[in-house]
Amino acid sequence: MRHILFALVFSAAGIWADETPRYSYQADHAHVIGSCQGAFRVYDRGIRFVSGEPKDSRNWTFADIKSVMIPGPGQITIFTYEKDPKKVGMDRAYKYTIKGAGISEEAESFIEGMIKSGQPAATIAAGPPYVLMVVHEHLVGSCNGKLTVTADGVEFISDDPEDSRRLKWTELSKAESEGSSVVKFWTHEDDTKKLGMDKVYSFRVKGAAVGDDLMGFVWEHLQPQS
């Protein structure tokens, strides 16, 4: 996971290197035990926390943020689409204490407005192709990316190239949806961590519902394989 974290930190830093933040504050980031200090910066495309400890630095586009809670000018909690490794079934939250006068009302309105506008559509546009912004759930941790479903198969483009996949329908054994937000694809690969089991790729869709139209298309293309 370390290489994934550093790839995200430095790739995002490169993207925003030439941009001046709209708002910048000094902040404390609360950990389960202790805290760290750094710069909390709000850009046109997202939020960065730059810590003196690189492992605690974070970069999010507004589409990567599920919601925020700002109970007062001195506090902000960012909820992401990541799974919380310590709280089963909960979204991961990052809590920051803003120093000085705290977050201005203007900054608060900007953040909340950009998160709302940065969310994926409430429904998946009719396809094919079907294009979904998703979280790919790993055994430990997760990554963000774009899932595209076409007549040729399924392609996942991750923010970490090592996790990107392109799978033809002939490489898939089955697919299922869990509720309205999770879709899973099984391949004919053996899962090295689960002896004798087919490998499964699980995707949690950001802000949209997995509907009958998408799953019907998937099952139609899997049918010839059964």
PDB file of C-alpha atoms in Angstrom:
ATOM      1  CA  MET A   1       0.000   0.000   0.000  1.00  0.00           C
ATOM      2  CA  ARG A   2       2.931   2.360   0.577  1.00  0.00           C
ATOM      3  CA  HIS A   3       3.725   2.689  -3.147  1.00  0.00           C
ATOM      4  CA  ILE A   4       0.056   3.450  -3.847  1.00  0.00           C
ATOM      5  CA  LEU A   5      -0.008   6.207  -1.237  1.00  0.00           C
ATOM      6  CA  PHE A   6       3.155   7.885  -2.478  1.00  0.00           C
ATOM      7  CA  ALA A   7       2.002   7.611  -6.104  1.00  0.00           C
ATOM      8  CA  LEU A   8      -1.223   9.409  -5.197  1.00  0.00           C
ATOM      9  CA  VAL A   9       0.574  12.100  -3.185  1.00  0.00           C
ATOM     10  CA  PHE A  10       3.162  12.939  -5.804  1.00  0.00           C
ATOM     11  CA  SER A  11       0.950  12.593  -8.877  1.00  0.00           C
ATOM     12  CA  ALA A  12      -1.605  14.985  -7.403  1.00  0.00           C
ATOM     13  CA  ALA A  13       1.134  17.369  -6.264  1.00  0.00           C
ATOM     14  CA  GLY A  14       2.385  17.443  -9.845  1.00  0.00           C
ATOM     15  CA  ILE A  15      -1.072  18.144 -11.232  1.00  0.00           C
ATOM     16  CA  TRP A  16      -1.597  21.116  -8.890  1.00  0.00           C
ATOM     17  CA  ALA A  17       2.019  22.337  -8.785  1.00  0.00           C
ATOM     18  CA  ASP A  18       1.306  25.436 -10.862  1.00  0.00           C
ATOM     19  CA  GLU A  19      -1.968  26.329  -9.128  1.00  0.00           C
ATOM     20  CA  THR A  20      -2.419  28.791  -6.316  1.00  0.00           C
ATOM     21  CA  PRO A  21      -4.879  27.607  -3.670  1.00  0.00           C
ATOM     22  CA  ARG A  22      -8.042  29.640  -3.200  1.00  0.00           C
ATOM     23  CA  TYR A  23      -7.823  29.156   0.550  1.00  0.00           C
ATOM     24  CA  SER A  24      -4.953  27.972   2.720  1.00  0.00           C
ATOM     25  CA  TYR A  25      -4.898  27.265   6.456  1.00  0.00           C
ATOM     26  CA  GLN A  26      -2.608  25.737   9.023  1.00  0.00           C
ATOM     27  CA  ALA A  27      -4.255  22.687  10.543  1.00  0.00           C
ATOM     28  CA  ASP A  28      -3.895  19.735  12.896  1.00  0.00           C
ATOM     29  CA  HIS A  29      -4.893  16.319  11.567  1.00  0.00           C
ATOM     30  CA  ALA A  30      -6.317  14.074  14.283  1.00  0.00           C
ATOM     31  CA  HIS A  31      -5.112  10.447  14.295  1.00  0.00           C
ATOM     32  CA  VAL A  32      -6.480   7.583  16.360  1.00  0.00           C
ATOM     33  CA  ILE A  33      -3.477   8.235  18.570  1.00  0.00           C
ATOM     34  CA  GLY A  34      -1.922  11.700  18.418  1.00  0.00           C
ATOM     35  CA  SER A  35      -1.974  14.159  15.511  1.00  0.00           C
ATOM     36  CA  CYS A  36       0.190  15.870  12.919  1.00  0.00           C
ATOM     37  CA  GLN A  37       0.422  19.410  11.586  1.00  0.00           C
ATOM     38  CA  GLY A  38       0.305  20.690   8.044  1.00  0.00           C
ATOM     39  CA  ALA A  39      -1.258  22.975   5.450  1.00  0.00           C
ATOM     40  CA  PHE A  40      -4.937  22.506   4.550  1.00  0.00           C
ATOM     41  CA  ARG A  41      -5.361  23.911   1.030  1.00  0.00           C
ATOM     42  CA  VAL A  42      -8.477  24.327  -1.094  1.00  0.00           C
ATOM     43  CA  TYR A  43      -8.043  24.463  -4.887  1.00  0.00           C
ATOM     44  CA  ASP A  44     -10.433  24.872  -7.788  1.00  0.00           C
ATOM     45  CA  ARG A  45     -10.371  21.121  -8.386  1.00  0.00           C
ATOM     46  CA  GLY A  46     -10.028  19.696  -4.900  1.00  0.00           C
ATOM     47  CA  ILE A  47      -8.444  19.701  -1.454  1.00  0.00           C
ATOM     48  CA  ARG A  48      -4.922  18.887  -0.311  1.00  0.00           C
ATOM     49  CA  PHE A  49      -3.492  18.364   3.131  1.00  0.00           C
ATOM     50  CA  VAL A  50       0.295  18.706   3.055  1.00  0.00           C
ATOM     51  CA  SER A  51       1.825  17.254   6.199  1.00  0.00           C
ATOM     52  CA  GLY A  52       5.362  17.287   7.474  1.00  0.00           C
ATOM     53  CA  GLU A  53       4.906  13.509   7.481  1.00  0.00           C
ATOM     54  CA  PRO A  54       4.463  12.421   3.808  1.00  0.00           C
ATOM     55  CA  LYS A  55       2.403   9.366   4.829  1.00  0.00           C
ATOM     56  CA  ASP A  56      -0.222  11.712   6.314  1.00  0.00           C
ATOM     57  CA  SER A  57      -0.519  13.968   3.236  1.00  0.00           C
ATOM     58  CA  ARG A  58      -3.699  13.598   1.202  1.00  0.00           C
ATOM     59  CA  ASN A  59      -5.047  14.804  -2.145  1.00  0.00           C
ATOM     60  CA  TRP A  60      -8.686  14.650  -3.209  1.00  0.00           C
ATOM     61  CA  THR A  61     -10.539  15.942  -6.218  1.00  0.00           C
ATOM     62  CA  PHE A  62     -14.033  17.081  -5.258  1.00  0.00           C
ATOM     63  CA  ALA A  63     -15.466  13.974  -6.954  1.00  0.00           C
ATOM     64  CA  ASP A  64     -13.417  11.839  -4.517  1.00  0.00           C
ATOM     65  CA  ILE A  65     -15.123  13.411  -1.506  1.00  0.00           C
ATOM     66  CA  LYS A  66     -18.483  11.992  -0.497  1.00  0.00           C
ATOM     67  CA  SER A  67     -19.374  14.747   1.966  1.00  0.00           C
ATOM     68  CA  VAL A  68     -17.966  17.167   4.530  1.00  0.00           C
ATOM     69  CA  MET A  69     -19.039  18.169   8.008  1.00  0.00           C
ATOM     70  CA  ILE A  70     -18.134  21.667   9.225  1.00  0.00           C
ATOM     71  CA  PRO A  71     -19.668  22.070  12.705  1.00  0.00           C
ATOM     72  CA  GLY A  72     -17.803  25.339  13.220  1.00  0.00           C
ATOM     73  CA  PRO A  73     -15.044  27.432  11.617  1.00  0.00           C
ATOM     74  CA  GLY A  74     -12.354  25.556  13.505  1.00  0.00           C
ATOM     75  CA  GLN A  75     -13.328  22.015  12.466  1.00  0.00           C
ATOM     76  CA  ILE A  76     -13.780  20.125   9.204  1.00  0.00           C
ATOM     77  CA  THR A  77     -14.248  16.395   8.643  1.00  0.00           C
ATOM     78  CA  ILE A  78     -13.898  14.953   5.140  1.00  0.00           C
ATOM     79  CA  PHE A  79     -15.758  11.727   4.360  1.00  0.00           C
ATOM     80  CA  THR A  80     -14.386   9.766   1.414  1.00  0.00           C
ATOM     81  CA  TYR A  81     -15.499   6.703  -0.551  1.00  0.00           C
ATOM     82  CA  GLU A  82     -12.689   4.678   1.035  1.00  0.00           C
ATOM     83  CA  LYS A  83     -13.546   1.921   3.460  1.00  0.00           C
ATOM     84  CA  ASP A  84     -12.485   2.616   7.024  1.00  0.00           C
ATOM     85  CA  PRO A  85     -10.143  -0.283   7.894  1.00  0.00           C
ATOM     86  CA  LYS A  86     -11.013   0.078  11.594  1.00  0.00           C
ATOM     87  CA  LYS A  87     -14.806   0.472  11.244  1.00  0.00           C
ATOM     88  CA  VAL A  88     -16.475  -2.200   9.113  1.00  0.00           C
ATOM     89  CA  GLY A  89     -19.007  -0.761   6.674  1.00  0.00           C
ATOM     90  CA  MET A  90     -18.108   2.867   7.423  1.00  0.00           C
ATOM     91  CA  ASP A  91     -16.706   5.471   5.043  1.00  0.00           C
ATOM     92  CA  ARG A  92     -13.262   6.697   5.992  1.00  0.00           C
ATOM     93  CA  ALA A  93     -13.209  10.118   7.657  1.00  0.00           C
ATOM     94  CA  TYR A  94     -10.362  12.623   7.984  1.00  0.00           C
ATOM     95  CA  LYS A  95     -10.739  15.193  10.774  1.00  0.00           C
ATOM     96  CA  TYR A  96      -8.873  18.503  10.786  1.00  0.00           C
ATOM     97  CA  THR A  97      -8.706  21.344  13.303  1.00  0.00           C
ATOM     98  CA  ILE A  98      -8.142  24.659  11.516  1.00  0.00           C
ATOM     99  CA  LYS A  99      -5.934  27.091  13.385  1.00  0.00           C
ATOM    100  CA  GLY A 100      -6.444  30.817  13.803  1.00  0.00           C
ATOM    101  CA  ALA A 101      -9.814  32.258  12.806  1.00  0.00           C
ATOM    102  CA  GLY A 102     -10.773  28.999  11.089  1.00  0.00           C
ATOM    103  CA  ILE A 103     -12.514  28.398   7.769  1.00  0.00           C
ATOM    104  CA  SER A 104     -14.300  31.458   6.426  1.00  0.00           C
ATOM    105  CA  GLU A 105     -17.960  31.314   5.420  1.00  0.00           C
ATOM    106  CA  GLU A 106     -16.875  31.969   1.839  1.00  0.00           C
ATOM    107  CA  ALA A 107     -14.517  28.990   1.893  1.00  0.00           C
ATOM    108  CA  GLU A 108     -17.158  26.788   3.494  1.00  0.00           C
ATOM    109  CA  SER A 109     -19.708  27.680   0.793  1.00  0.00           C
ATOM    110  CA  PHE A 110     -17.130  27.071  -1.928  1.00  0.00           C
ATOM    111  CA  ILE A 111     -16.166  23.638  -0.571  1.00  0.00           C
ATOM    112  CA  GLU A 112     -19.755  22.465  -0.123  1.00  0.00           C
ATOM    113  CA  GLY A 113     -20.789  23.771  -3.546  1.00  0.00           C
ATOM    114  CA  MET A 114     -17.853  22.135  -5.345  1.00  0.00           C
ATOM    115  CA  ILE A 115     -18.399  18.787  -3.623  1.00  0.00           C
ATOM    116  CA  LYS A 116     -22.034  18.840  -4.671  1.00  0.00           C
ATOM    117  CA  SER A 117     -21.187  19.750  -8.279  1.00  0.00           C
ATOM    118  CA  GLY A 118     -18.312  17.271  -8.329  1.00  0.00           C
ATOM    119  CA  GLN A 119     -20.501  14.285  -7.463  1.00  0.00           C
ATOM    120  CA  PRO A 120     -21.328  11.784 -10.201  1.00  0.00           C
ATOM    121  CA  ALA A 121     -24.834  11.821 -11.649  1.00  0.00           C
ATOM    122  CA  ALA A 122     -27.533  10.313  -9.440  1.00  0.00           C
ATOM    123  CA  THR A 123     -28.272   7.751 -12.160  1.00  0.00           C
ATOM    124  CA  ILE A 124     -25.993   6.038 -14.650  1.00  0.00           C
ATOM    125  CA  ALA A 125     -26.527   7.346 -18.163  1.00  0.00           C
ATOM    126  CA  ALA A 126     -28.066   4.878 -20.593  1.00  0.00           C
ATOM    127  CA  GLY A 127     -25.502   2.951 -22.584  1.00  0.00           C
ATOM    128  CA  PRO A 128     -23.598   1.207 -23.884  1.00  0.00           C
ATOM    129  CA  PRO A 129     -21.009   2.267 -23.121  1.00  0.00           C
ATOM    130  CA  TYR A 130     -21.777   2.556 -19.427  1.00  0.00           C
ATOM    131  CA  VAL A 131     -19.266   4.772 -17.624  1.00  0.00           C
ATOM    132  CA  LEU A 132     -19.131   4.753 -13.822  1.00  0.00           C
ATOM    133  CA  MET A 133     -16.858   6.526 -11.347  1.00  0.00           C
ATOM    134  CA  VAL A 134     -16.045   3.858  -8.781  1.00  0.00           C
ATOM    135  CA  VAL A 135     -13.995   2.731  -5.815  1.00  0.00           C
ATOM    136  CA  HIS A 136     -12.221  -0.589  -6.419  1.00  0.00           C
ATOM    137  CA  GLU A 137     -12.255  -2.430  -3.111  1.00  0.00           C
ATOM    138  CA  HIS A 138      -9.105  -4.424  -2.321  1.00  0.00           C
ATOM    139  CA  LEU A 139      -8.641  -7.027   0.375  1.00  0.00           C
ATOM    140  CA  VAL A 140      -6.909  -4.202   2.257  1.00  0.00           C
ATOM    141  CA  GLY A 141      -7.643  -0.646   1.180  1.00  0.00           C
ATOM    142  CA  SER A 142      -9.056   0.623  -2.090  1.00  0.00           C
ATOM    143  CA  CYS A 143      -8.376   2.835  -5.104  1.00  0.00           C
ATOM    144  CA  ASN A 144     -10.435   5.215  -7.234  1.00  0.00           C
ATOM    145  CA  GLY A 145     -11.042   5.054 -10.962  1.00  0.00           C
ATOM    146  CA  LYS A 146     -13.384   4.778 -13.932  1.00  0.00           C
ATOM    147  CA  LEU A 147     -15.254   1.598 -14.875  1.00  0.00           C
ATOM    148  CA  THR A 148     -16.448   1.280 -18.483  1.00  0.00           C
ATOM    149  CA  VAL A 149     -18.764  -1.515 -19.653  1.00  0.00           C
ATOM    150  CA  THR A 150     -19.054  -2.054 -23.413  1.00  0.00           C
ATOM    151  CA  ALA A 151     -19.983  -4.769 -25.886  1.00  0.00           C
ATOM    152  CA  ASP A 152     -16.331  -5.894 -25.769  1.00  0.00           C
ATOM    153  CA  GLY A 153     -16.071  -6.296 -22.011  1.00  0.00           C
ATOM    154  CA  VAL A 154     -15.185  -4.400 -18.850  1.00  0.00           C
ATOM    155  CA  GLU A 155     -12.346  -1.924 -18.379  1.00  0.00           C
ATOM    156  CA  PHE A 156     -11.207  -0.313 -15.127  1.00  0.00           C
ATOM    157  CA  ILE A 157      -8.798   2.629 -15.293  1.00  0.00           C
ATOM    158  CA  SER A 158      -7.362   3.209 -11.822  1.00  0.00           C
ATOM    159  CA  ASP A 159      -5.553   6.190 -10.350  1.00  0.00           C
ATOM    160  CA  ASP A 160      -2.867   3.588  -9.658  1.00  0.00           C
ATOM    161  CA  PRO A 161      -1.879   1.969 -13.012  1.00  0.00           C
ATOM    162  CA  GLU A 162      -1.034  -1.328 -11.285  1.00  0.00           C
ATOM    163  CA  ASP A 163      -4.716  -1.815 -10.451  1.00  0.00           C
ATOM    164  CA  SER A 164      -6.087  -1.077 -13.947  1.00  0.00           C
ATOM    165  CA  ARG A 165      -7.722  -4.026 -15.717  1.00  0.00           C
ATOM    166  CA  ARG A 166      -9.231  -4.794 -19.124  1.00  0.00           C
ATOM    167  CA  LEU A 167     -11.381  -7.933 -19.205  1.00  0.00           C
ATOM    168  CA  LYS A 168     -13.175  -9.454 -22.181  1.00  0.00           C
ATOM    169  CA  TRP A 169     -16.515 -11.156 -21.651  1.00  0.00           C
ATOM    170  CA  THR A 170     -14.854 -14.530 -22.341  1.00  0.00           C
ATOM    171  CA  GLU A 171     -12.591 -13.894 -19.325  1.00  0.00           C
ATOM    172  CA  LEU A 172     -15.531 -13.375 -16.959  1.00  0.00           C
ATOM    173  CA  SER A 173     -17.448 -16.200 -15.280  1.00  0.00           C
ATOM    174  CA  LYS A 174     -20.266 -14.232 -13.602  1.00  0.00           C
ATOM    175  CA  ALA A 175     -21.383 -10.848 -12.294  1.00  0.00           C
ATOM    176  CA  GLU A 176     -23.633  -9.689  -9.470  1.00  0.00           C
ATOM    177  CA  SER A 177     -24.851  -6.456  -7.938  1.00  0.00           C
ATOM    178  CA  GLU A 178     -25.161  -5.930  -4.191  1.00  0.00           C
ATOM    179  CA  GLY A 179     -27.842  -3.426  -3.400  1.00  0.00           C
ATOM    180  CA  SER A 180     -27.789  -0.362  -5.603  1.00  0.00           C
ATOM    181  CA  SER A 181     -24.152   0.667  -5.188  1.00  0.00           C
ATOM    182  CA  VAL A 182     -21.872  -2.373  -5.630  1.00  0.00           C
ATOM    183  CA  VAL A 183     -21.134  -4.463  -8.699  1.00  0.00           C
ATOM    184  CA  LYS A 184     -18.840  -7.499  -8.735  1.00  0.00           C
ATOM    185  CA  PHE A 185     -17.194  -9.400 -11.577  1.00  0.00           C
ATOM    186  CA  TRP A 186     -15.738 -12.906 -11.273  1.00  0.00           C
ATOM    187  CA  THR A 187     -13.004 -14.038 -13.658  1.00  0.00           C
ATOM    188  CA  HIS A 188     -11.667 -17.453 -14.575  1.00  0.00           C
ATOM    189  CA  GLU A 189      -8.422 -16.595 -12.740  1.00  0.00           C
ATOM    190  CA  ASP A 190      -7.632 -18.475  -9.533  1.00  0.00           C
ATOM    191  CA  ASP A 191      -7.552 -16.209  -6.497  1.00  0.00           C
ATOM    192  CA  THR A 192      -4.114 -16.722  -4.959  1.00  0.00           C
ATOM    193  CA  LYS A 193      -5.521 -15.744  -1.541  1.00  0.00           C
ATOM    194  CA  LYS A 194      -8.549 -18.058  -1.755  1.00  0.00           C
ATOM    195  CA  LEU A 195      -7.418 -21.459  -2.997  1.00  0.00           C
ATOM    196  CA  GLY A 196      -9.707 -22.875  -5.684  1.00  0.00           C
ATOM    197  CA  MET A 197     -11.897 -19.761  -5.885  1.00  0.00           C
ATOM    198  CA  ASP A 198     -12.383 -17.553  -8.933  1.00  0.00           C
ATOM    199  CA  LYS A 199     -10.892 -14.086  -8.567  1.00  0.00           C
ATOM    200  CA  VAL A 200     -13.462 -11.360  -7.944  1.00  0.00           C
ATOM    201  CA  TYR A 201     -13.258  -7.634  -8.644  1.00  0.00           C
ATOM    202  CA  SER A 202     -15.574  -5.511  -6.498  1.00  0.00           C
ATOM    203  CA  PHE A 203     -16.520  -1.925  -7.399  1.00  0.00           C
ATOM    204  CA  ARG A 204     -18.523   0.543  -5.323  1.00  0.00           C
ATOM    205  CA  VAL A 205     -20.219   3.130  -7.539  1.00  0.00           C
ATOM    206  CA  LYS A 206     -19.854   6.750  -6.449  1.00  0.00           C
ATOM    207  CA  GLY A 207     -23.140   8.538  -5.958  1.00  0.00           C
ATOM    208  CA  ALA A 208     -25.105   6.540  -8.523  1.00  0.00           C
ATOM    209  CA  ALA A 209     -27.375   3.518  -8.503  1.00  0.00           C
ATOM    210  CA  VAL A 210     -26.573   0.227 -10.253  1.00  0.00           C
ATOM    211  CA  GLY A 211     -29.785  -0.309 -12.181  1.00  0.00           C
ATOM    212  CA  ASP A 212     -31.466  -3.087 -14.121  1.00  0.00           C
ATOM    213  CA  ASP A 213     -30.407  -1.551 -17.443  1.00  0.00           C
ATOM    214  CA  LEU A 214     -26.697  -1.948 -16.684  1.00  0.00           C
ATOM    215  CA  MET A 215     -26.958  -5.391 -15.082  1.00  0.00           C
ATOM    216  CA  GLY A 216     -29.252  -6.629 -17.830  1.00  0.00           C
ATOM    217  CA  PHE A 217     -26.616  -5.621 -20.374  1.00  0.00           C
ATOM    218  CA  VAL A 218     -23.910  -7.397 -18.369  1.00  0.00           C
ATOM    219  CA  TRP A 219     -25.891 -10.621 -17.965  1.00  0.00           C
ATOM    220  CA  GLU A 220     -26.871 -10.624 -21.640  1.00  0.00           C
ATOM    221  CA  HIS A 221     -23.209 -10.621 -22.623  1.00  0.00           C
ATOM    222  CA  LEU A 222     -22.275 -13.221 -20.029  1.00  0.00           C
ATOM    223  CA  GLN A 223     -25.107 -15.560 -21.057  1.00  0.00           C
ATOM    224  CA  PRO A 224     -23.271 -17.117 -24.044  1.00  0.00           C
ATOM    225  CA  GLN A 225     -20.485 -18.121 -21.636  1.00  0.00           C
ATOM    226  CA  SER A 226     -22.786 -20.151 -19.355  1.00  0.00           C
TER     227      SER A 226
END
